[in-house]
Amino acid sequence: MQGHVSPMLALVEVTRFREDDQAYHEYVQILVGRTIAAAERAGWRVTRLAAHDLGTDALLASTDGASAVVIMGGADIDPAQYGGTTGYRAEGQHFPEADRAQLAVARRAAERGTPLLGICRGHQIINVALGGTLVQDLGEHSAHRNEGVPVDESMTPHEVELDPSSALAFRLGARHLQVQSAHHQSVGELGEGLRAVAWASDGTVEAIEHRTLPITGVQWHPEDPGTVDDQLGLLLGGLAREAERAAA
Protein backbone atom coordinates (compact mmCIF):
# COMPACT_ATOMS: atom_id res chain seq x y z
CA MET A 1 0.00 0.00 0.00
CA GLN A 2 2.84 2.40 -0.87
CA GLY A 3 2.50 5.69 -2.73
CA HIS A 4 0.20 8.68 -2.67
CA VAL A 5 -2.78 7.12 -4.45
CA SER A 6 -4.59 4.30 -2.67
CA PRO A 7 -5.33 1.24 -4.80
CA MET A 8 -8.90 0.89 -6.00
CA LEU A 9 -11.13 -1.82 -4.60
CA ALA A 10 -14.32 -2.43 -6.60
CA LEU A 11 -17.06 -3.49 -4.19
CA VAL A 12 -19.86 -5.03 -6.24
CA GLU A 13 -23.34 -5.59 -4.83
CA VAL A 14 -26.59 -6.66 -6.51
CA THR A 15 -28.61 -3.42 -6.42
CA ARG A 16 -28.97 -0.14 -4.56
CA PHE A 17 -32.78 -0.22 -4.81
CA ARG A 18 -35.15 -2.70 -3.12
CA GLU A 19 -38.39 -0.78 -2.71
CA ASP A 20 -40.37 -4.02 -2.25
CA ASP A 21 -38.26 -5.22 0.72
CA GLN A 22 -37.13 -2.25 2.77
CA ALA A 23 -36.13 -4.23 5.87
CA TYR A 24 -33.78 -6.45 3.88
CA HIS A 25 -32.42 -3.46 2.00
CA GLU A 26 -31.61 -1.62 5.23
CA TYR A 27 -29.81 -4.69 6.59
CA VAL A 28 -27.77 -4.99 3.40
CA GLN A 29 -26.69 -1.36 3.83
CA ILE A 30 -25.26 -2.24 7.25
CA LEU A 31 -23.24 -5.15 5.84
CA VAL A 32 -21.99 -3.18 2.83
CA GLY A 33 -21.16 -0.19 5.02
CA ARG A 34 -19.10 -2.33 7.39
CA THR A 35 -17.20 -3.80 4.45
CA ILE A 36 -16.43 -0.37 3.02
CA ALA A 37 -15.24 0.91 6.40
CA ALA A 38 -12.98 -2.11 6.92
CA ALA A 39 -11.54 -1.77 3.42
CA GLU A 40 -10.80 1.91 3.92
CA ARG A 41 -9.04 1.11 7.20
CA ALA A 42 -6.92 -1.37 5.24
CA GLY A 43 -5.87 1.40 2.85
CA TRP A 44 -8.23 0.81 -0.06
CA ARG A 45 -9.99 3.48 -2.13
CA VAL A 46 -13.40 1.86 -2.44
CA THR A 47 -15.71 2.21 -5.43
CA ARG A 48 -19.20 0.90 -4.68
CA LEU A 49 -21.01 -0.55 -7.71
CA ALA A 50 -24.43 -2.17 -8.19
CA ALA A 51 -24.52 -4.85 -10.88
CA HIS A 52 -28.28 -4.81 -11.59
CA ASP A 53 -28.39 -1.03 -11.83
CA LEU A 54 -25.36 -0.70 -14.11
CA GLY A 55 -25.65 -3.74 -16.37
CA THR A 56 -22.83 -5.86 -17.72
CA ASP A 57 -21.02 -3.41 -20.00
CA ALA A 58 -21.05 -0.53 -17.52
CA LEU A 59 -19.98 -2.76 -14.63
CA LEU A 60 -17.07 -4.14 -16.64
CA ALA A 61 -16.03 -0.60 -17.56
CA SER A 62 -16.35 0.60 -13.95
CA THR A 63 -14.23 -2.25 -12.58
CA ASP A 64 -11.63 -2.15 -15.36
CA GLY A 65 -9.02 -0.26 -13.34
CA ALA A 66 -9.61 -2.00 -10.02
CA SER A 67 -6.66 -3.54 -8.20
CA ALA A 68 -9.04 -6.07 -6.62
CA VAL A 69 -12.74 -6.92 -6.53
CA VAL A 70 -15.13 -7.94 -3.75
CA ILE A 71 -18.51 -9.41 -4.75
CA MET A 72 -20.99 -9.13 -1.90
CA GLY A 73 -24.00 -11.21 -0.84
CA GLY A 74 -27.57 -10.93 -2.04
CA ALA A 75 -30.32 -12.77 -3.89
CA ASP A 76 -30.19 -16.31 -5.28
CA ILE A 77 -28.47 -16.66 -8.65
CA ASP A 78 -30.84 -17.42 -11.54
CA PRO A 79 -30.77 -21.24 -11.91
CA ALA A 80 -30.47 -20.85 -15.69
CA GLN A 81 -26.86 -19.78 -15.11
CA TYR A 82 -25.82 -23.18 -13.74
CA GLY A 83 -28.30 -25.65 -15.24
CA GLY A 84 -30.66 -25.63 -12.27
CA THR A 85 -34.45 -25.47 -12.18
CA THR A 86 -36.90 -22.96 -10.75
CA GLY A 87 -39.57 -23.78 -8.17
CA TYR A 88 -37.22 -24.94 -5.40
CA ARG A 89 -38.00 -24.40 -1.73
CA ALA A 90 -37.41 -20.87 -0.41
CA GLU A 91 -36.74 -19.50 -3.90
CA GLY A 92 -36.58 -15.73 -3.80
CA GLN A 93 -36.40 -12.89 -6.27
CA HIS A 94 -33.78 -13.20 -8.99
CA PHE A 95 -31.79 -10.39 -10.64
CA PRO A 96 -30.71 -11.88 -14.00
CA GLU A 97 -28.88 -8.74 -15.14
CA ALA A 98 -26.91 -8.64 -11.89
CA ASP A 99 -26.06 -12.32 -12.38
CA ARG A 100 -24.75 -11.73 -15.90
CA ALA A 101 -22.77 -8.67 -14.86
CA GLN A 102 -21.18 -10.22 -11.76
CA LEU A 103 -20.37 -13.43 -13.61
CA ALA A 104 -18.64 -11.38 -16.32
CA VAL A 105 -16.59 -9.52 -13.71
CA ALA A 106 -15.57 -12.79 -12.02
CA ARG A 107 -14.56 -14.37 -15.32
CA ARG A 108 -12.49 -11.36 -16.29
CA ALA A 109 -10.77 -11.40 -12.90
CA ALA A 110 -9.83 -15.02 -13.55
CA GLU A 111 -8.56 -14.18 -17.05
CA ARG A 112 -6.44 -11.28 -15.78
CA GLY A 113 -5.37 -12.70 -12.44
CA THR A 114 -7.09 -9.84 -10.60
CA PRO A 115 -7.51 -10.61 -6.87
CA LEU A 116 -11.14 -11.48 -6.14
CA LEU A 117 -13.04 -12.13 -2.91
CA GLY A 118 -16.61 -13.41 -2.92
CA ILE A 119 -18.87 -13.26 0.13
CA CYS A 120 -21.98 -15.50 0.36
CA ARG A 121 -23.67 -14.96 -3.04
CA GLY A 122 -20.29 -13.68 -4.28
CA HIS A 123 -18.72 -17.01 -3.28
CA GLN A 124 -21.40 -18.78 -5.34
CA ILE A 125 -20.90 -16.36 -8.26
CA ILE A 126 -17.22 -17.36 -8.40
CA ASN A 127 -18.12 -21.04 -8.57
CA VAL A 128 -20.78 -20.58 -11.26
CA ALA A 129 -18.54 -18.24 -13.27
CA LEU A 130 -15.93 -20.99 -13.52
CA GLY A 131 -18.43 -23.67 -14.54
CA GLY A 132 -19.59 -24.98 -11.16
CA THR A 133 -23.09 -25.65 -9.86
CA LEU A 134 -25.09 -24.90 -6.72
CA VAL A 135 -27.04 -26.95 -4.21
CA GLN A 136 -30.34 -25.13 -4.60
CA ASP A 137 -31.67 -25.60 -1.06
CA LEU A 138 -30.10 -27.02 2.09
CA GLY A 139 -33.49 -27.73 3.67
CA GLU A 140 -35.77 -26.08 6.16
CA HIS A 141 -33.87 -27.36 9.17
CA SER A 142 -30.30 -26.70 8.06
CA ALA A 143 -27.98 -24.93 10.48
CA HIS A 144 -27.08 -22.20 8.02
CA ARG A 145 -29.94 -19.68 8.34
CA ASN A 146 -32.59 -18.73 10.87
CA GLU A 147 -35.93 -18.86 9.05
CA GLY A 148 -39.22 -17.20 9.93
CA VAL A 149 -37.53 -14.34 11.81
CA PRO A 150 -36.85 -10.66 11.01
CA VAL A 151 -34.04 -10.29 8.50
CA ASP A 152 -31.64 -8.81 11.04
CA GLU A 153 -32.01 -12.02 13.08
CA SER A 154 -31.41 -14.40 10.15
CA MET A 155 -27.70 -14.90 10.81
CA THR A 156 -26.83 -18.04 12.72
CA PRO A 157 -23.43 -18.88 14.26
CA HIS A 158 -21.76 -22.19 13.49
CA GLU A 159 -18.27 -23.62 13.20
CA VAL A 160 -16.29 -24.32 10.07
CA GLU A 161 -13.15 -26.40 9.64
CA LEU A 162 -10.47 -25.09 7.28
CA ASP A 163 -7.97 -27.05 5.24
CA PRO A 164 -4.70 -26.31 7.09
CA SER A 165 -2.80 -26.28 3.79
CA SER A 166 -5.01 -23.57 2.29
CA ALA A 167 -4.13 -19.94 1.72
CA LEU A 168 -7.36 -19.08 3.54
CA ALA A 169 -6.30 -20.87 6.72
CA PHE A 170 -2.97 -19.03 6.60
CA ARG A 171 -4.72 -15.70 6.03
CA LEU A 172 -7.13 -16.21 8.92
CA GLY A 173 -4.57 -17.86 11.17
CA ALA A 174 -6.94 -20.65 12.15
CA ARG A 175 -8.07 -24.18 11.37
CA HIS A 176 -11.44 -23.76 13.08
CA LEU A 177 -13.65 -20.68 13.07
CA GLN A 178 -17.01 -19.63 14.40
CA VAL A 179 -18.79 -17.84 11.57
CA GLN A 180 -22.08 -16.07 10.89
CA SER A 181 -24.20 -17.49 8.08
CA ALA A 182 -27.58 -16.77 6.48
CA HIS A 183 -27.79 -18.92 3.37
CA HIS A 184 -30.02 -21.71 2.10
CA GLN A 185 -27.89 -22.61 -0.93
CA SER A 186 -24.29 -23.73 -1.26
CA VAL A 187 -21.60 -24.64 -3.75
CA GLY A 188 -22.23 -27.96 -5.52
CA GLU A 189 -19.86 -29.20 -8.22
CA LEU A 190 -16.70 -27.11 -8.15
CA GLY A 191 -15.79 -24.79 -11.01
CA GLU A 192 -12.62 -25.22 -13.01
CA GLY A 193 -9.46 -24.66 -10.97
CA LEU A 194 -11.30 -24.32 -7.66
CA ARG A 195 -10.92 -26.42 -4.53
CA ALA A 196 -12.97 -26.56 -1.36
CA VAL A 197 -11.01 -25.35 1.66
CA ALA A 198 -13.59 -25.07 4.47
CA TRP A 199 -16.60 -27.11 5.53
CA ALA A 200 -19.43 -26.98 8.04
CA SER A 201 -20.06 -29.98 10.28
CA ASP A 202 -22.75 -31.22 7.87
CA GLY A 203 -20.27 -31.26 4.98
CA THR A 204 -21.49 -28.06 3.34
CA VAL A 205 -18.68 -26.32 1.45
CA GLU A 206 -18.04 -23.05 3.29
CA ALA A 207 -15.06 -21.68 1.35
CA ILE A 208 -13.29 -22.14 -1.96
CA GLU A 209 -10.06 -20.89 -3.45
CA HIS A 210 -8.45 -21.17 -6.85
CA ARG A 211 -5.48 -23.46 -7.16
CA THR A 212 -3.31 -20.94 -9.02
CA LEU A 213 -5.14 -17.57 -9.03
CA PRO A 214 -5.80 -15.06 -6.20
CA ILE A 215 -9.49 -15.95 -5.99
CA THR A 216 -11.26 -16.79 -2.71
CA GLY A 217 -14.89 -17.28 -1.76
CA VAL A 218 -16.44 -17.62 1.69
CA GLN A 219 -20.04 -18.71 2.19
CA TRP A 220 -20.35 -16.98 5.54
CA HIS A 221 -20.59 -13.27 6.36
CA PRO A 222 -17.34 -11.94 7.89
CA GLU A 223 -18.88 -8.45 7.71
CA ASP A 224 -21.76 -9.32 10.07
CA PRO A 225 -21.69 -7.37 13.37
CA GLY A 226 -21.86 -10.64 15.31
CA THR A 227 -18.67 -12.05 13.79
CA VAL A 228 -16.02 -13.25 16.25
CA ASP A 229 -12.57 -11.72 15.66
CA ASP A 230 -11.62 -9.52 12.71
CA GLN A 231 -12.27 -12.02 9.94
CA LEU A 232 -13.18 -9.27 7.48
CA GLY A 233 -10.03 -7.28 8.18
CA LEU A 234 -7.87 -10.37 7.71
CA LEU A 235 -9.56 -11.22 4.42
CA LEU A 236 -9.21 -7.68 3.10
CA GLY A 237 -5.61 -7.53 4.27
CA GLY A 238 -4.89 -10.71 2.35
CA LEU A 239 -6.58 -9.23 -0.70
CA ALA A 240 -4.31 -6.18 -0.43
CA ARG A 241 -1.19 -8.36 -0.34
CA GLU A 242 -2.44 -10.27 -3.38
CA ALA A 243 -3.01 -6.98 -5.21
CA GLU A 244 0.53 -5.85 -4.41
CA ARG A 245 1.93 -9.09 -5.80
CA ALA A 246 -0.24 -8.82 -8.92
CA ALA A 247 1.00 -5.26 -9.53
CA ALA A 248 4.69 -6.10 -8.99
mmCIF file of C-alpha atoms in Angstrom:
data_model
loop_
_atom_site.group_PDB
_atom_site.id
_atom_site.type_symbol
_atom_site.label_atom_id
_atom_site.label_comp_id
_atom_site.label_asym_id
_atom_site.label_seq_id
_atom_site.Cartn_x
_atom_site.Cartn_y
_atom_site.Cartn_z
ATOM 1 C CA MET A 1 0.000 0.000 0.000
ATOM 2 C CA GLN A 2 2.837 2.395 -0.871
ATOM 3 C CA GLY A 3 2.496 5.692 -2.726
ATOM 4 C CA HIS A 4 0.200 8.685 -2.671
ATOM 5 C CA VAL A 5 -2.781 7.118 -4.445
ATOM 6 C CA SER A 6 -4.585 4.301 -2.665
ATOM 7 C CA PRO A 7 -5.327 1.242 -4.801
ATOM 8 C CA MET A 8 -8.897 0.892 -6.004
ATOM 9 C CA LEU A 9 -11.133 -1.820 -4.601
ATOM 10 C CA ALA A 10 -14.317 -2.434 -6.596
ATOM 11 C CA LEU A 11 -17.059 -3.492 -4.185
ATOM 12 C CA VAL A 12 -19.861 -5.035 -6.241
ATOM 13 C CA GLU A 13 -23.345 -5.589 -4.833
ATOM 14 C CA VAL A 14 -26.592 -6.658 -6.509
ATOM 15 C CA THR A 15 -28.605 -3.424 -6.424
ATOM 16 C CA ARG A 16 -28.971 -0.138 -4.556
ATOM 17 C CA PHE A 17 -32.775 -0.222 -4.813
ATOM 18 C CA ARG A 18 -35.146 -2.703 -3.122
ATOM 19 C CA GLU A 19 -38.386 -0.785 -2.714
ATOM 20 C CA ASP A 20 -40.366 -4.015 -2.248
ATOM 21 C CA ASP A 21 -38.262 -5.217 0.721
ATOM 22 C CA GLN A 22 -37.129 -2.252 2.768
ATOM 23 C CA ALA A 23 -36.133 -4.228 5.871
ATOM 24 C CA TYR A 24 -33.783 -6.452 3.882
ATOM 25 C CA HIS A 25 -32.422 -3.462 2.002
ATOM 26 C CA GLU A 26 -31.605 -1.623 5.225
ATOM 27 C CA TYR A 27 -29.812 -4.689 6.594
ATOM 28 C CA VAL A 28 -27.767 -4.993 3.403
ATOM 29 C CA GLN A 29 -26.689 -1.362 3.831
ATOM 30 C CA ILE A 30 -25.256 -2.240 7.250
ATOM 31 C CA LEU A 31 -23.243 -5.147 5.836
ATOM 32 C CA VAL A 32 -21.988 -3.183 2.831
ATOM 33 C CA GLY A 33 -21.156 -0.192 5.020
ATOM 34 C CA ARG A 34 -19.100 -2.327 7.389
ATOM 35 C CA THR A 35 -17.197 -3.798 4.450
ATOM 36 C CA ILE A 36 -16.435 -0.368 3.015
ATOM 37 C CA ALA A 37 -15.243 0.906 6.401
ATOM 38 C CA ALA A 38 -12.976 -2.108 6.920
ATOM 39 C CA ALA A 39 -11.542 -1.767 3.417
ATOM 40 C CA GLU A 40 -10.796 1.910 3.917
ATOM 41 C CA ARG A 41 -9.041 1.106 7.200
ATOM 42 C CA ALA A 42 -6.922 -1.369 5.243
ATOM 43 C CA GLY A 43 -5.865 1.400 2.846
ATOM 44 C CA TRP A 44 -8.230 0.814 -0.058
ATOM 45 C CA ARG A 45 -9.988 3.477 -2.132
ATOM 46 C CA VAL A 46 -13.403 1.860 -2.435
ATOM 47 C CA THR A 47 -15.708 2.213 -5.428
ATOM 48 C CA ARG A 48 -19.205 0.898 -4.682
ATOM 49 C CA LEU A 49 -21.010 -0.551 -7.712
ATOM 50 C CA ALA A 50 -24.434 -2.169 -8.195
ATOM 51 C CA ALA A 51 -24.524 -4.852 -10.883
ATOM 52 C CA HIS A 52 -28.277 -4.809 -11.590
ATOM 53 C CA ASP A 53 -28.394 -1.030 -11.827
ATOM 54 C CA LEU A 54 -25.361 -0.696 -14.107
ATOM 55 C CA GLY A 55 -25.653 -3.738 -16.366
ATOM 56 C CA THR A 56 -22.832 -5.862 -17.716
ATOM 57 C CA ASP A 57 -21.021 -3.412 -19.999
ATOM 58 C CA ALA A 58 -21.054 -0.531 -17.515
ATOM 59 C CA LEU A 59 -19.978 -2.759 -14.632
ATOM 60 C CA LEU A 60 -17.073 -4.141 -16.641
ATOM 61 C CA ALA A 61 -16.027 -0.602 -17.556
ATOM 62 C CA SER A 62 -16.355 0.595 -13.950
ATOM 63 C CA THR A 63 -14.227 -2.247 -12.581
ATOM 64 C CA ASP A 64 -11.632 -2.148 -15.364
ATOM 65 C CA GLY A 65 -9.018 -0.263 -13.344
ATOM 66 C CA ALA A 66 -9.607 -2.002 -10.021
ATOM 67 C CA SER A 67 -6.656 -3.540 -8.200
ATOM 68 C CA ALA A 68 -9.042 -6.066 -6.623
ATOM 69 C CA VAL A 69 -12.745 -6.921 -6.532
ATOM 70 C CA VAL A 70 -15.132 -7.944 -3.755
ATOM 71 C CA ILE A 71 -18.507 -9.409 -4.755
ATOM 72 C CA MET A 72 -20.989 -9.130 -1.904
ATOM 73 C CA GLY A 73 -23.997 -11.206 -0.835
ATOM 74 C CA GLY A 74 -27.568 -10.930 -2.043
ATOM 75 C CA ALA A 75 -30.315 -12.769 -3.888
ATOM 76 C CA ASP A 76 -30.189 -16.310 -5.276
ATOM 77 C CA ILE A 77 -28.474 -16.656 -8.650
ATOM 78 C CA ASP A 78 -30.843 -17.418 -11.545
ATOM 79 C CA PRO A 79 -30.769 -21.239 -11.910
ATOM 80 C CA ALA A 80 -30.471 -20.846 -15.685
ATOM 81 C CA GLN A 81 -26.862 -19.781 -15.110
ATOM 82 C CA TYR A 82 -25.824 -23.183 -13.736
ATOM 83 C CA GLY A 83 -28.297 -25.653 -15.240
ATOM 84 C CA GLY A 84 -30.665 -25.630 -12.267
ATOM 85 C CA THR A 85 -34.453 -25.468 -12.176
ATOM 86 C CA THR A 86 -36.901 -22.963 -10.746
ATOM 87 C CA GLY A 87 -39.567 -23.781 -8.166
ATOM 88 C CA TYR A 88 -37.219 -24.939 -5.400
ATOM 89 C CA ARG A 89 -38.003 -24.397 -1.727
ATOM 90 C CA ALA A 90 -37.411 -20.870 -0.414
ATOM 91 C CA GLU A 91 -36.738 -19.505 -3.904
ATOM 92 C CA GLY A 92 -36.583 -15.732 -3.798
ATOM 93 C CA GLN A 93 -36.398 -12.895 -6.268
ATOM 94 C CA HIS A 94 -33.783 -13.195 -8.992
ATOM 95 C CA PHE A 95 -31.791 -10.395 -10.640
ATOM 96 C CA PRO A 96 -30.708 -11.878 -13.998
ATOM 97 C CA GLU A 97 -28.881 -8.743 -15.143
ATOM 98 C CA ALA A 98 -26.912 -8.643 -11.891
ATOM 99 C CA ASP A 99 -26.063 -12.319 -12.378
ATOM 100 C CA ARG A 100 -24.751 -11.731 -15.903
ATOM 101 C CA ALA A 101 -22.772 -8.671 -14.856
ATOM 102 C CA GLN A 102 -21.181 -10.217 -11.763
ATOM 103 C CA LEU A 103 -20.367 -13.431 -13.613
ATOM 104 C CA ALA A 104 -18.642 -11.380 -16.317
ATOM 105 C CA VAL A 105 -16.587 -9.520 -13.705
ATOM 106 C CA ALA A 106 -15.568 -12.786 -12.018
ATOM 107 C CA ARG A 107 -14.564 -14.369 -15.324
ATOM 108 C CA ARG A 108 -12.492 -11.357 -16.295
ATOM 109 C CA ALA A 109 -10.775 -11.401 -12.902
ATOM 110 C CA ALA A 110 -9.825 -15.018 -13.553
ATOM 111 C CA GLU A 111 -8.556 -14.183 -17.049
ATOM 112 C CA ARG A 112 -6.443 -11.275 -15.784
ATOM 113 C CA GLY A 113 -5.372 -12.697 -12.436
ATOM 114 C CA THR A 114 -7.089 -9.837 -10.597
ATOM 115 C CA PRO A 115 -7.510 -10.613 -6.872
ATOM 116 C CA LEU A 116 -11.141 -11.476 -6.140
ATOM 117 C CA LEU A 117 -13.035 -12.130 -2.910
ATOM 118 C CA GLY A 118 -16.612 -13.409 -2.921
ATOM 119 C CA ILE A 119 -18.875 -13.265 0.129
ATOM 120 C CA CYS A 120 -21.985 -15.504 0.357
ATOM 121 C CA ARG A 121 -23.665 -14.955 -3.043
ATOM 122 C CA GLY A 122 -20.290 -13.682 -4.276
ATOM 123 C CA HIS A 123 -18.725 -17.007 -3.283
ATOM 124 C CA GLN A 124 -21.401 -18.776 -5.337
ATOM 125 C CA ILE A 125 -20.904 -16.357 -8.263
ATOM 126 C CA ILE A 126 -17.224 -17.358 -8.403
ATOM 127 C CA ASN A 127 -18.115 -21.035 -8.572
ATOM 128 C CA VAL A 128 -20.784 -20.585 -11.257
ATOM 129 C CA ALA A 129 -18.535 -18.242 -13.274
ATOM 130 C CA LEU A 130 -15.932 -20.992 -13.516
ATOM 131 C CA GLY A 131 -18.426 -23.666 -14.540
ATOM 132 C CA GLY A 132 -19.587 -24.982 -11.165
ATOM 133 C CA THR A 133 -23.088 -25.648 -9.859
ATOM 134 C CA LEU A 134 -25.086 -24.903 -6.715
ATOM 135 C CA VAL A 135 -27.043 -26.952 -4.207
ATOM 136 C CA GLN A 136 -30.344 -25.125 -4.595
ATOM 137 C CA ASP A 137 -31.672 -25.604 -1.063
ATOM 138 C CA LEU A 138 -30.103 -27.016 2.087
ATOM 139 C CA GLY A 139 -33.487 -27.734 3.668
ATOM 140 C CA GLU A 140 -35.772 -26.082 6.156
ATOM 141 C CA HIS A 141 -33.871 -27.358 9.168
ATOM 142 C CA SER A 142 -30.301 -26.697 8.065
ATOM 143 C CA ALA A 143 -27.977 -24.933 10.484
ATOM 144 C CA HIS A 144 -27.079 -22.197 8.016
ATOM 145 C CA ARG A 145 -29.940 -19.684 8.339
ATOM 146 C CA ASN A 146 -32.591 -18.733 10.871
ATOM 147 C CA GLU A 147 -35.925 -18.863 9.047
ATOM 148 C CA GLY A 148 -39.215 -17.196 9.926
ATOM 149 C CA VAL A 149 -37.531 -14.345 11.810
ATOM 150 C CA PRO A 150 -36.854 -10.663 11.013
ATOM 151 C CA VAL A 151 -34.037 -10.294 8.495
ATOM 152 C CA ASP A 152 -31.641 -8.813 11.043
ATOM 153 C CA GLU A 153 -32.009 -12.022 13.078
ATOM 154 C CA SER A 154 -31.412 -14.397 10.148
ATOM 155 C CA MET A 155 -27.698 -14.895 10.814
ATOM 156 C CA THR A 156 -26.829 -18.035 12.723
ATOM 157 C CA PRO A 157 -23.431 -18.879 14.257
ATOM 158 C CA HIS A 158 -21.764 -22.188 13.491
ATOM 159 C CA GLU A 159 -18.272 -23.617 13.201
ATOM 160 C CA VAL A 160 -16.292 -24.320 10.067
ATOM 161 C CA GLU A 161 -13.153 -26.396 9.640
ATOM 162 C CA LEU A 162 -10.471 -25.090 7.281
ATOM 163 C CA ASP A 163 -7.967 -27.054 5.237
ATOM 164 C CA PRO A 164 -4.704 -26.309 7.088
ATOM 165 C CA SER A 165 -2.797 -26.283 3.791
ATOM 166 C CA SER A 166 -5.007 -23.569 2.285
ATOM 167 C CA ALA A 167 -4.127 -19.936 1.723
ATOM 168 C CA LEU A 168 -7.362 -19.076 3.540
ATOM 169 C CA ALA A 169 -6.296 -20.868 6.721
ATOM 170 C CA PHE A 170 -2.968 -19.031 6.600
ATOM 171 C CA ARG A 171 -4.716 -15.704 6.028
ATOM 172 C CA LEU A 172 -7.131 -16.211 8.917
ATOM 173 C CA GLY A 173 -4.567 -17.862 11.174
ATOM 174 C CA ALA A 174 -6.938 -20.653 12.153
ATOM 175 C CA ARG A 175 -8.075 -24.183 11.373
ATOM 176 C CA HIS A 176 -11.441 -23.761 13.079
ATOM 177 C CA LEU A 177 -13.647 -20.677 13.071
ATOM 178 C CA GLN A 178 -17.013 -19.626 14.396
ATOM 179 C CA VAL A 179 -18.786 -17.843 11.565
ATOM 180 C CA GLN A 180 -22.077 -16.069 10.889
ATOM 181 C CA SER A 181 -24.200 -17.493 8.080
ATOM 182 C CA ALA A 182 -27.577 -16.769 6.483
ATOM 183 C CA HIS A 183 -27.788 -18.918 3.365
ATOM 184 C CA HIS A 184 -30.023 -21.708 2.098
ATOM 185 C CA GLN A 185 -27.887 -22.606 -0.935
ATOM 186 C CA SER A 186 -24.292 -23.734 -1.262
ATOM 187 C CA VAL A 187 -21.598 -24.639 -3.754
ATOM 188 C CA GLY A 188 -22.226 -27.961 -5.518
ATOM 189 C CA GLU A 189 -19.864 -29.201 -8.218
ATOM 190 C CA LEU A 190 -16.704 -27.111 -8.149
ATOM 191 C CA GLY A 191 -15.795 -24.794 -11.006
ATOM 192 C CA GLU A 192 -12.616 -25.221 -13.013
ATOM 193 C CA GLY A 193 -9.457 -24.661 -10.971
ATOM 194 C CA LEU A 194 -11.299 -24.325 -7.658
ATOM 195 C CA ARG A 195 -10.917 -26.416 -4.533
ATOM 196 C CA ALA A 196 -12.973 -26.556 -1.361
ATOM 197 C CA VAL A 197 -11.006 -25.346 1.659
ATOM 198 C CA ALA A 198 -13.593 -25.067 4.469
ATOM 199 C CA TRP A 199 -16.599 -27.106 5.533
ATOM 200 C CA ALA A 200 -19.433 -26.977 8.042
ATOM 201 C CA SER A 201 -20.058 -29.983 10.278
ATOM 202 C CA ASP A 202 -22.755 -31.224 7.873
ATOM 203 C CA GLY A 203 -20.272 -31.259 4.984
ATOM 204 C CA THR A 204 -21.490 -28.064 3.341
ATOM 205 C CA VAL A 205 -18.676 -26.321 1.454
ATOM 206 C CA GLU A 206 -18.044 -23.047 3.286
ATOM 207 C CA ALA A 207 -15.061 -21.678 1.354
ATOM 208 C CA ILE A 208 -13.287 -22.135 -1.959
ATOM 209 C CA GLU A 209 -10.062 -20.885 -3.452
ATOM 210 C CA HIS A 210 -8.448 -21.167 -6.851
ATOM 211 C CA ARG A 211 -5.475 -23.462 -7.157
ATOM 212 C CA THR A 212 -3.306 -20.938 -9.018
ATOM 213 C CA LEU A 213 -5.139 -17.572 -9.033
ATOM 214 C CA PRO A 214 -5.796 -15.057 -6.205
ATOM 215 C CA ILE A 215 -9.492 -15.954 -5.986
ATOM 216 C CA THR A 216 -11.259 -16.793 -2.714
ATOM 217 C CA GLY A 217 -14.895 -17.282 -1.757
ATOM 218 C CA VAL A 218 -16.445 -17.617 1.694
ATOM 219 C CA GLN A 219 -20.040 -18.712 2.186
ATOM 220 C CA TRP A 220 -20.345 -16.975 5.537
ATOM 221 C CA HIS A 221 -20.587 -13.266 6.362
ATOM 222 C CA PRO A 222 -17.341 -11.940 7.891
ATOM 223 C CA GLU A 223 -18.885 -8.455 7.712
ATOM 224 C CA ASP A 224 -21.762 -9.319 10.065
ATOM 225 C CA PRO A 225 -21.690 -7.371 13.368
ATOM 226 C CA GLY A 226 -21.862 -10.640 15.305
ATOM 227 C CA THR A 227 -18.673 -12.054 13.793
ATOM 228 C CA VAL A 228 -16.023 -13.247 16.247
ATOM 229 C CA ASP A 229 -12.574 -11.723 15.658
ATOM 230 C CA ASP A 230 -11.620 -9.522 12.712
ATOM 231 C CA GLN A 231 -12.266 -12.023 9.935
ATOM 232 C CA LEU A 232 -13.184 -9.269 7.476
ATOM 233 C CA GLY A 233 -10.033 -7.276 8.183
ATOM 234 C CA LEU A 234 -7.873 -10.366 7.715
ATOM 235 C CA LEU A 235 -9.564 -11.221 4.416
ATOM 236 C CA LEU A 236 -9.209 -7.677 3.103
ATOM 237 C CA GLY A 237 -5.606 -7.527 4.266
ATOM 238 C CA GLY A 238 -4.888 -10.710 2.354
ATOM 239 C CA LEU A 239 -6.584 -9.226 -0.697
ATOM 240 C CA ALA A 240 -4.308 -6.182 -0.428
ATOM 241 C CA ARG A 241 -1.193 -8.359 -0.343
ATOM 242 C CA GLU A 242 -2.435 -10.273 -3.385
ATOM 243 C CA ALA A 243 -3.015 -6.975 -5.215
ATOM 244 C CA GLU A 244 0.526 -5.846 -4.405
ATOM 245 C CA ARG A 245 1.933 -9.094 -5.799
ATOM 246 C CA ALA A 246 -0.235 -8.816 -8.919
ATOM 247 C CA ALA A 247 1.004 -5.265 -9.526
ATOM 248 C CA ALA A 248 4.688 -6.100 -8.993
#
